[in-house]
Amino acid sequence: MLTRRLIVCLDVDGGQVVKGTHFVDLRPLGTPAAMAEAYERQGADEIVFLDISASIERRPTLLAEVRQTASRLAIPLTVGGGVRTVDDIANTLRAGADKVAMNTAAVERPELITRAAERFGAQCVVVSIDARRHESGWRVMTHGARSVTPFDAVAWAERCVALGAGELLVTSIDRDGTRSGYDTALIRTVADRVGVPVIASGGAGTPEHLVQALTDGRADAVLVAGVLHDGTYTVQSLKAHLQTAGILVRAAERTEGVYA
């Protein structure tokens, strides 16, 4: 049985971790470096740092904040937002990221996925797919989920893997911030069609939602944010529930971290 991962997401805007609903109504929570370090102490398997306004503002990723965050972590760090070129990816990896996630740039220039995989290895290349329900399927969203594309999310996922993506981060924009549960139908449909790890994102509200994403949704990992940021749950309590449900996860630390 494969070990499943619990990944903590830090949405960063203006150098602060923020949280909202459907990517709007954002409120500041703390610095990414301090929060990432605290979640590592709690037992997070990985951290995802998303510079959510970089694509909208057409600027590079906040590399100073990435360096500060990476310097305080021993667990893998994925960084996304503002990645538009191979050089951007190289700079982000040099700043300390282990993997780089791309969304808008991948849609606009799919060849970037292949070029990145060839230069840095597929294990470094994560394609982030923001999907919104549309008729009988899901449409890909870009620019911080503000722009809708004509692309079917599942077909796009398959194409990304064919181009060289080593992992997919699939976010349901309909569920993001609602705490109503992951869109397991979306996650399962993608997972059944690709041969790389799929991370379920958007909608975590209870420990059972994580179980559903990993079982019904067949995800390889779950991304969690708001329910940890506000203290409703800890990484340790979520992992304990997964273990009780018979899902193999890495042991969480007993020391709960705090952030500032």
PDB file of C-alpha atoms in Angstrom:
ATOM      1  CA  MET A   1       0.000   0.000   0.000  1.00  0.00           C
ATOM      2  CA  LEU A   2       1.355   3.411  -0.965  1.00  0.00           C
ATOM      3  CA  THR A   3       1.904   6.046   1.699  1.00  0.00           C
ATOM      4  CA  ARG A   4      -0.420   8.990   1.108  1.00  0.00           C
ATOM      5  CA  ARG A   5       0.720  12.563   1.632  1.00  0.00           C
ATOM      6  CA  LEU A   6      -0.838  15.418   3.568  1.00  0.00           C
ATOM      7  CA  ILE A   7       0.307  18.664   1.980  1.00  0.00           C
ATOM      8  CA  VAL A   8      -0.268  22.099   3.483  1.00  0.00           C
ATOM      9  CA  CYS A   9      -1.023  24.932   1.072  1.00  0.00           C
ATOM     10  CA  LEU A  10       0.088  28.494   1.714  1.00  0.00           C
ATOM     11  CA  ASP A  11      -1.620  30.980  -0.609  1.00  0.00           C
ATOM     12  CA  VAL A  12       0.645  34.030  -0.571  1.00  0.00           C
ATOM     13  CA  ASP A  13      -0.353  37.563  -1.532  1.00  0.00           C
ATOM     14  CA  GLY A  14       1.873  40.559  -0.877  1.00  0.00           C
ATOM     15  CA  GLY A  15       4.258  38.461   1.193  1.00  0.00           C
ATOM     16  CA  GLN A  16       1.546  37.236   3.567  1.00  0.00           C
ATOM     17  CA  VAL A  17      -0.302  33.932   3.691  1.00  0.00           C
ATOM     18  CA  VAL A  18      -3.968  34.628   2.958  1.00  0.00           C
ATOM     19  CA  LYS A  19      -7.185  32.650   2.878  1.00  0.00           C
ATOM     20  CA  GLY A  20     -10.515  33.312   1.195  1.00  0.00           C
ATOM     21  CA  THR A  21     -13.371  31.646  -0.653  1.00  0.00           C
ATOM     22  CA  HIS A  22     -13.257  30.926  -4.405  1.00  0.00           C
ATOM     23  CA  PHE A  23      -9.898  32.808  -4.418  1.00  0.00           C
ATOM     24  CA  VAL A  24     -11.522  36.100  -3.286  1.00  0.00           C
ATOM     25  CA  ASP A  25     -12.307  37.874   0.021  1.00  0.00           C
ATOM     26  CA  LEU A  26      -8.730  37.234   1.132  1.00  0.00           C
ATOM     27  CA  ARG A  27      -7.581  37.829   4.700  1.00  0.00           C
ATOM     28  CA  PRO A  28      -3.935  37.833   5.930  1.00  0.00           C
ATOM     29  CA  LEU A  29      -2.811  35.093   8.323  1.00  0.00           C
ATOM     30  CA  GLY A  30       0.959  35.281   8.757  1.00  0.00           C
ATOM     31  CA  THR A  31       4.314  34.951   7.030  1.00  0.00           C
ATOM     32  CA  PRO A  32       4.926  31.927   4.806  1.00  0.00           C
ATOM     33  CA  ALA A  33       8.295  31.071   6.373  1.00  0.00           C
ATOM     34  CA  ALA A  34       6.950  30.950   9.933  1.00  0.00           C
ATOM     35  CA  MET A  35       3.780  29.083   8.988  1.00  0.00           C
ATOM     36  CA  ALA A  36       5.610  26.549   6.844  1.00  0.00           C
ATOM     37  CA  GLU A  37       8.044  25.816   9.645  1.00  0.00           C
ATOM     38  CA  ALA A  38       5.194  25.343  12.114  1.00  0.00           C
ATOM     39  CA  TYR A  39       3.375  22.931   9.814  1.00  0.00           C
ATOM     40  CA  GLU A  40       6.545  20.929   9.299  1.00  0.00           C
ATOM     41  CA  ARG A  41       6.809  20.559  13.082  1.00  0.00           C
ATOM     42  CA  GLN A  42       3.219  19.330  13.120  1.00  0.00           C
ATOM     43  CA  GLY A  43       4.082  16.602  10.627  1.00  0.00           C
ATOM     44  CA  ALA A  44       3.154  17.987   7.197  1.00  0.00           C
ATOM     45  CA  ASP A  45       4.675  15.899   4.415  1.00  0.00           C
ATOM     46  CA  GLU A  46       5.131  18.806   2.024  1.00  0.00           C
ATOM     47  CA  ILE A  47       4.406  22.517   1.677  1.00  0.00           C
ATOM     48  CA  VAL A  48       2.945  24.214  -1.380  1.00  0.00           C
ATOM     49  CA  PHE A  49       3.682  27.956  -1.668  1.00  0.00           C
ATOM     50  CA  LEU A  50       1.386  29.631  -4.214  1.00  0.00           C
ATOM     51  CA  ASP A  51       1.986  33.275  -5.111  1.00  0.00           C
ATOM     52  CA  ILE A  52      -1.644  33.749  -6.093  1.00  0.00           C
ATOM     53  CA  SER A  53      -1.435  37.287  -7.505  1.00  0.00           C
ATOM     54  CA  ALA A  54       1.748  36.904  -9.576  1.00  0.00           C
ATOM     55  CA  SER A  55       0.005  35.791 -12.783  1.00  0.00           C
ATOM     56  CA  ILE A  56      -2.657  38.491 -12.484  1.00  0.00           C
ATOM     57  CA  GLU A  57      -0.033  41.194 -11.893  1.00  0.00           C
ATOM     58  CA  ARG A  58       2.250  39.724 -14.595  1.00  0.00           C
ATOM     59  CA  ARG A  59       5.252  39.687 -12.261  1.00  0.00           C
ATOM     60  CA  PRO A  60       7.780  37.068 -11.141  1.00  0.00           C
ATOM     61  CA  THR A  61       7.334  34.894  -8.069  1.00  0.00           C
ATOM     62  CA  LEU A  62       8.281  36.432  -4.703  1.00  0.00           C
ATOM     63  CA  LEU A  63      11.682  34.723  -4.594  1.00  0.00           C
ATOM     64  CA  ALA A  64      12.834  36.454  -1.397  1.00  0.00           C
ATOM     65  CA  GLU A  65       9.909  34.894   0.451  1.00  0.00           C
ATOM     66  CA  VAL A  66      10.595  31.548  -1.236  1.00  0.00           C
ATOM     67  CA  ARG A  67      14.225  31.641  -0.023  1.00  0.00           C
ATOM     68  CA  GLN A  68      13.156  32.475   3.520  1.00  0.00           C
ATOM     69  CA  THR A  69      10.613  29.665   3.505  1.00  0.00           C
ATOM     70  CA  ALA A  70      12.927  27.067   1.968  1.00  0.00           C
ATOM     71  CA  SER A  71      15.707  27.888   4.432  1.00  0.00           C
ATOM     72  CA  ARG A  72      13.478  26.804   7.330  1.00  0.00           C
ATOM     73  CA  LEU A  73      12.233  23.526   5.829  1.00  0.00           C
ATOM     74  CA  ALA A  74      13.546  19.989   5.517  1.00  0.00           C
ATOM     75  CA  ILE A  75      10.403  18.677   3.786  1.00  0.00           C
ATOM     76  CA  PRO A  76       9.725  19.223   0.051  1.00  0.00           C
ATOM     77  CA  LEU A  77       8.582  22.679  -1.038  1.00  0.00           C
ATOM     78  CA  THR A  78       6.557  23.268  -4.213  1.00  0.00           C
ATOM     79  CA  VAL A  79       6.327  26.854  -5.450  1.00  0.00           C
ATOM     80  CA  GLY A  80       3.864  28.227  -7.991  1.00  0.00           C
ATOM     81  CA  GLY A  81       2.684  31.575  -9.295  1.00  0.00           C
ATOM     82  CA  GLY A  82       4.437  33.872 -11.748  1.00  0.00           C
ATOM     83  CA  VAL A  83       6.292  31.053 -13.500  1.00  0.00           C
ATOM     84  CA  ARG A  84       6.329  31.920 -17.203  1.00  0.00           C
ATOM     85  CA  THR A  85       9.691  30.756 -18.577  1.00  0.00           C
ATOM     86  CA  VAL A  86      12.322  28.062 -18.110  1.00  0.00           C
ATOM     87  CA  ASP A  87      14.509  30.718 -16.491  1.00  0.00           C
ATOM     88  CA  ASP A  88      11.723  31.457 -13.990  1.00  0.00           C
ATOM     89  CA  ILE A  89      11.671  27.778 -13.093  1.00  0.00           C
ATOM     90  CA  ALA A  90      15.456  27.688 -12.736  1.00  0.00           C
ATOM     91  CA  ASN A  91      15.414  30.755 -10.478  1.00  0.00           C
ATOM     92  CA  THR A  92      12.667  29.267  -8.330  1.00  0.00           C
ATOM     93  CA  LEU A  93      14.580  26.006  -7.909  1.00  0.00           C
ATOM     94  CA  ARG A  94      17.746  27.949  -7.071  1.00  0.00           C
ATOM     95  CA  ALA A  95      15.767  29.828  -4.416  1.00  0.00           C
ATOM     96  CA  GLY A  96      15.159  26.509  -2.677  1.00  0.00           C
ATOM     97  CA  ALA A  97      12.034  25.003  -4.215  1.00  0.00           C
ATOM     98  CA  ASP A  98      12.063  21.252  -4.813  1.00  0.00           C
ATOM     99  CA  LYS A  99       9.255  21.420  -7.377  1.00  0.00           C
ATOM    100  CA  VAL A 100       7.685  24.209  -9.412  1.00  0.00           C
ATOM    101  CA  ALA A 101       3.979  24.423 -10.202  1.00  0.00           C
ATOM    102  CA  MET A 102       2.639  26.163 -13.288  1.00  0.00           C
ATOM    103  CA  ASN A 103      -0.907  26.892 -14.396  1.00  0.00           C
ATOM    104  CA  THR A 104      -1.502  29.959 -16.579  1.00  0.00           C
ATOM    105  CA  ALA A 105       1.844  29.722 -18.371  1.00  0.00           C
ATOM    106  CA  ALA A 106       1.301  26.038 -19.109  1.00  0.00           C
ATOM    107  CA  VAL A 107      -2.058  26.787 -20.731  1.00  0.00           C
ATOM    108  CA  GLU A 108      -0.661  29.680 -22.746  1.00  0.00           C
ATOM    109  CA  ARG A 109       2.553  27.839 -23.723  1.00  0.00           C
ATOM    110  CA  PRO A 110       2.200  24.072 -23.281  1.00  0.00           C
ATOM    111  CA  GLU A 111       5.702  23.536 -24.665  1.00  0.00           C
ATOM    112  CA  LEU A 112       6.996  25.011 -21.386  1.00  0.00           C
ATOM    113  CA  ILE A 113       6.012  21.771 -19.642  1.00  0.00           C
ATOM    114  CA  THR A 114       8.198  19.719 -21.970  1.00  0.00           C
ATOM    115  CA  ARG A 115      11.119  22.119 -21.853  1.00  0.00           C
ATOM    116  CA  ALA A 116      11.006  22.160 -18.054  1.00  0.00           C
ATOM    117  CA  ALA A 117      10.807  18.369 -17.795  1.00  0.00           C
ATOM    118  CA  GLU A 118      13.707  17.916 -20.190  1.00  0.00           C
ATOM    119  CA  ARG A 119      15.926  20.399 -18.360  1.00  0.00           C
ATOM    120  CA  PHE A 120      15.051  19.740 -14.711  1.00  0.00           C
ATOM    121  CA  GLY A 121      13.355  16.337 -14.719  1.00  0.00           C
ATOM    122  CA  ALA A 122       9.661  15.505 -14.619  1.00  0.00           C
ATOM    123  CA  GLN A 123       9.816  15.096 -10.832  1.00  0.00           C
ATOM    124  CA  CYS A 124      10.283  18.887 -10.561  1.00  0.00           C
ATOM    125  CA  VAL A 125       7.355  19.775 -12.816  1.00  0.00           C
ATOM    126  CA  VAL A 126       3.878  20.132 -11.303  1.00  0.00           C
ATOM    127  CA  VAL A 127       0.990  21.369 -13.400  1.00  0.00           C
ATOM    128  CA  SER A 128      -1.681  23.066 -11.332  1.00  0.00           C
ATOM    129  CA  ILE A 129      -5.151  22.676 -12.838  1.00  0.00           C
ATOM    130  CA  ASP A 130      -7.871  24.990 -11.535  1.00  0.00           C
ATOM    131  CA  ALA A 131     -11.175  23.493 -12.678  1.00  0.00           C
ATOM    132  CA  ARG A 132     -14.767  24.715 -12.553  1.00  0.00           C
ATOM    133  CA  ARG A 133     -17.835  22.635 -13.369  1.00  0.00           C
ATOM    134  CA  HIS A 134     -19.252  23.329 -16.811  1.00  0.00           C
ATOM    135  CA  GLU A 135     -22.178  21.400 -18.284  1.00  0.00           C
ATOM    136  CA  SER A 136     -21.196  17.717 -18.099  1.00  0.00           C
ATOM    137  CA  GLY A 137     -17.548  18.273 -17.207  1.00  0.00           C
ATOM    138  CA  TRP A 138     -15.035  20.811 -15.946  1.00  0.00           C
ATOM    139  CA  ARG A 139     -13.333  23.787 -17.579  1.00  0.00           C
ATOM    140  CA  VAL A 140      -9.759  24.901 -16.916  1.00  0.00           C
ATOM    141  CA  MET A 141      -9.400  28.298 -15.210  1.00  0.00           C
ATOM    142  CA  THR A 142      -6.324  30.550 -15.338  1.00  0.00           C
ATOM    143  CA  HIS A 143      -5.032  33.856 -13.916  1.00  0.00           C
ATOM    144  CA  GLY A 144      -5.850  32.984 -10.319  1.00  0.00           C
ATOM    145  CA  ALA A 145      -9.158  31.365 -11.349  1.00  0.00           C
ATOM    146  CA  ARG A 146     -10.361  34.649 -12.833  1.00  0.00           C
ATOM    147  CA  SER A 147     -10.328  33.577 -16.484  1.00  0.00           C
ATOM    148  CA  VAL A 148     -12.179  30.635 -18.005  1.00  0.00           C
ATOM    149  CA  THR A 149     -10.637  28.728 -20.903  1.00  0.00           C
ATOM    150  CA  PRO A 150     -12.297  26.482 -23.492  1.00  0.00           C
ATOM    151  CA  PHE A 151     -10.214  23.517 -22.318  1.00  0.00           C
ATOM    152  CA  ASP A 152     -11.748  20.440 -20.720  1.00  0.00           C
ATOM    153  CA  ALA A 153      -9.901  19.851 -17.439  1.00  0.00           C
ATOM    154  CA  VAL A 154      -9.620  16.078 -17.798  1.00  0.00           C
ATOM    155  CA  ALA A 155      -8.356  16.209 -21.376  1.00  0.00           C
ATOM    156  CA  TRP A 156      -5.931  18.953 -20.343  1.00  0.00           C
ATOM    157  CA  ALA A 157      -4.654  16.771 -17.485  1.00  0.00           C
ATOM    158  CA  GLU A 158      -3.919  13.963 -19.943  1.00  0.00           C
ATOM    159  CA  ARG A 159      -2.124  16.338 -22.282  1.00  0.00           C
ATOM    160  CA  CYS A 160      -0.014  17.771 -19.450  1.00  0.00           C
ATOM    161  CA  VAL A 161       1.225  14.311 -18.528  1.00  0.00           C
ATOM    162  CA  ALA A 162       1.965  13.518 -22.177  1.00  0.00           C
ATOM    163  CA  LEU A 163       4.004  16.736 -22.352  1.00  0.00           C
ATOM    164  CA  GLY A 164       6.081  15.748 -19.319  1.00  0.00           C
ATOM    165  CA  ALA A 165       4.356  16.799 -16.108  1.00  0.00           C
ATOM    166  CA  GLY A 166       5.409  14.625 -13.178  1.00  0.00           C
ATOM    167  CA  GLU A 167       2.525  15.550 -10.880  1.00  0.00           C
ATOM    168  CA  LEU A 168      -0.867  17.260 -11.086  1.00  0.00           C
ATOM    169  CA  LEU A 169      -2.389  19.580  -8.500  1.00  0.00           C
ATOM    170  CA  VAL A 170      -6.127  19.563  -9.230  1.00  0.00           C
ATOM    171  CA  THR A 171      -8.210  22.265  -7.533  1.00  0.00           C
ATOM    172  CA  SER A 172     -11.982  22.510  -7.648  1.00  0.00           C
ATOM    173  CA  ILE A 173     -12.719  26.233  -7.831  1.00  0.00           C
ATOM    174  CA  ASP A 174     -16.364  25.478  -6.994  1.00  0.00           C
ATOM    175  CA  ARG A 175     -15.291  23.908  -3.694  1.00  0.00           C
ATOM    176  CA  ASP A 176     -12.336  26.148  -2.826  1.00  0.00           C
ATOM    177  CA  GLY A 177     -12.747  27.651   0.638  1.00  0.00           C
ATOM    178  CA  THR A 178     -16.259  26.225   1.093  1.00  0.00           C
ATOM    179  CA  ARG A 179     -15.228  23.351   3.398  1.00  0.00           C
ATOM    180  CA  SER A 180     -17.939  21.250   1.747  1.00  0.00           C
ATOM    181  CA  GLY A 181     -15.538  18.495   0.667  1.00  0.00           C
ATOM    182  CA  TYR A 182     -13.325  17.863  -2.325  1.00  0.00           C
ATOM    183  CA  ASP A 183     -14.886  17.325  -5.750  1.00  0.00           C
ATOM    184  CA  THR A 184     -14.157  13.600  -5.665  1.00  0.00           C
ATOM    185  CA  ALA A 185     -15.735  13.051  -9.082  1.00  0.00           C
ATOM    186  CA  LEU A 186     -13.253  15.492 -10.632  1.00  0.00           C
ATOM    187  CA  ILE A 187     -10.290  14.020  -8.778  1.00  0.00           C
ATOM    188  CA  ARG A 188     -11.240  10.417  -9.553  1.00  0.00           C
ATOM    189  CA  THR A 189     -11.835  11.154 -13.242  1.00  0.00           C
ATOM    190  CA  VAL A 190      -8.399  12.728 -13.564  1.00  0.00           C
ATOM    191  CA  ALA A 191      -6.668  10.062 -11.465  1.00  0.00           C
ATOM    192  CA  ASP A 192      -8.164   7.285 -13.576  1.00  0.00           C
ATOM    193  CA  ARG A 193      -6.873   8.886 -16.783  1.00  0.00           C
ATOM    194  CA  VAL A 194      -3.262   9.699 -15.879  1.00  0.00           C
ATOM    195  CA  GLY A 195      -0.274   7.763 -14.628  1.00  0.00           C
ATOM    196  CA  VAL A 196       1.291  10.387 -12.367  1.00  0.00           C
ATOM    197  CA  PRO A 197       0.431  11.413  -8.781  1.00  0.00           C
ATOM    198  CA  VAL A 198      -2.683  13.558  -8.379  1.00  0.00           C
ATOM    199  CA  ILE A 199      -3.070  15.988  -5.477  1.00  0.00           C
ATOM    200  CA  ALA A 200      -6.674  16.764  -4.470  1.00  0.00           C
ATOM    201  CA  SER A 201      -7.294  20.416  -3.640  1.00  0.00           C
ATOM    202  CA  GLY A 202     -10.241  22.658  -2.801  1.00  0.00           C
ATOM    203  CA  GLY A 203     -12.941  22.073  -0.208  1.00  0.00           C
ATOM    204  CA  ALA A 204     -11.414  20.302   2.801  1.00  0.00           C
ATOM    205  CA  GLY A 205     -13.662  20.853   5.812  1.00  0.00           C
ATOM    206  CA  THR A 206     -13.471  17.692   7.904  1.00  0.00           C
ATOM    207  CA  PRO A 207     -11.055  14.770   8.315  1.00  0.00           C
ATOM    208  CA  GLU A 208     -13.561  12.557   6.515  1.00  0.00           C
ATOM    209  CA  HIS A 209     -13.277  14.758   3.429  1.00  0.00           C
ATOM    210  CA  LEU A 210      -9.600  13.778   3.239  1.00  0.00           C
ATOM    211  CA  VAL A 211     -10.533  10.109   3.501  1.00  0.00           C
ATOM    212  CA  GLN A 212     -13.045  10.497   0.666  1.00  0.00           C
ATOM    213  CA  ALA A 213     -10.502  12.206  -1.596  1.00  0.00           C
ATOM    214  CA  LEU A 214      -7.948   9.461  -1.025  1.00  0.00           C
ATOM    215  CA  THR A 215     -10.407   6.565  -1.361  1.00  0.00           C
ATOM    216  CA  ASP A 216     -13.356   7.568  -3.548  1.00  0.00           C
ATOM    217  CA  GLY A 217     -11.265  10.173  -5.375  1.00  0.00           C
ATOM    218  CA  ARG A 218      -8.203   7.909  -5.671  1.00  0.00           C
ATOM    219  CA  ALA A 219      -5.894  10.854  -5.025  1.00  0.00           C
ATOM    220  CA  ASP A 220      -2.274  10.269  -4.079  1.00  0.00           C
ATOM    221  CA  ALA A 221      -2.223  13.282  -1.756  1.00  0.00           C
ATOM    222  CA  VAL A 222      -4.534  15.874  -0.244  1.00  0.00           C
ATOM    223  CA  LEU A 223      -3.938  19.610  -0.023  1.00  0.00           C
ATOM    224  CA  VAL A 224      -5.231  21.307   3.123  1.00  0.00           C
ATOM    225  CA  ALA A 225      -5.311  24.977   4.087  1.00  0.00           C
ATOM    226  CA  GLY A 226      -8.141  26.792   5.887  1.00  0.00           C
ATOM    227  CA  VAL A 227      -9.055  24.164   8.492  1.00  0.00           C
ATOM    228  CA  LEU A 228      -5.437  24.165   9.616  1.00  0.00           C
ATOM    229  CA  HIS A 229      -4.908  27.915   9.406  1.00  0.00           C
ATOM    230  CA  ASP A 230      -7.799  28.679  11.748  1.00  0.00           C
ATOM    231  CA  GLY A 231      -6.933  25.917  14.202  1.00  0.00           C
ATOM    232  CA  THR A 232     -10.032  23.786  13.591  1.00  0.00           C
ATOM    233  CA  TYR A 233      -7.709  20.806  13.072  1.00  0.00           C
ATOM    234  CA  THR A 234      -3.989  20.111  13.251  1.00  0.00           C
ATOM    235  CA  VAL A 235      -1.868  18.042  10.910  1.00  0.00           C
ATOM    236  CA  GLN A 236      -1.552  15.496  13.709  1.00  0.00           C
ATOM    237  CA  SER A 237      -5.324  15.178  14.210  1.00  0.00           C
ATOM    238  CA  LEU A 238      -5.964  14.848  10.477  1.00  0.00           C
ATOM    239  CA  LYS A 239      -3.311  12.172  10.099  1.00  0.00           C
ATOM    240  CA  ALA A 240      -4.682  10.307  13.109  1.00  0.00           C
ATOM    241  CA  HIS A 241      -8.094  10.177  11.416  1.00  0.00           C
ATOM    242  CA  LEU A 242      -6.549   8.914   8.180  1.00  0.00           C
ATOM    243  CA  GLN A 243      -4.725   6.180  10.089  1.00  0.00           C
ATOM    244  CA  THR A 244      -7.936   5.161  11.842  1.00  0.00           C
ATOM    245  CA  ALA A 245      -9.576   4.902   8.416  1.00  0.00           C
ATOM    246  CA  GLY A 246      -6.877   2.481   7.338  1.00  0.00           C
ATOM    247  CA  ILE A 247      -4.950   4.923   5.134  1.00  0.00           C
ATOM    248  CA  LEU A 248      -1.179   4.653   5.336  1.00  0.00           C
ATOM    249  CA  VAL A 249       0.436   7.994   6.187  1.00  0.00           C
ATOM    250  CA  ARG A 250       3.741   9.053   7.669  1.00  0.00           C
ATOM    251  CA  ALA A 251       3.640   9.589  11.425  1.00  0.00           C
ATOM    252  CA  ALA A 252       2.980  13.154  12.545  1.00  0.00           C
ATOM    253  CA  GLU A 253       5.014  14.893  15.207  1.00  0.00           C
ATOM    254  CA  ARG A 254       3.440  15.246  18.631  1.00  0.00           C
ATOM    255  CA  THR A 255       4.671  18.803  19.093  1.00  0.00           C
ATOM    256  CA  GLU A 256       2.137  21.206  17.617  1.00  0.00           C
ATOM    257  CA  GLY A 257       3.640  24.316  16.071  1.00  0.00           C
ATOM    258  CA  VAL A 258       2.415  27.880  16.275  1.00  0.00           C
ATOM    259  CA  TYR A 259       2.998  30.618  13.747  1.00  0.00           C
ATOM    260  CA  ALA A 260       3.320  34.368  13.739  1.00  0.00           C
TER     261      ALA A 260
END
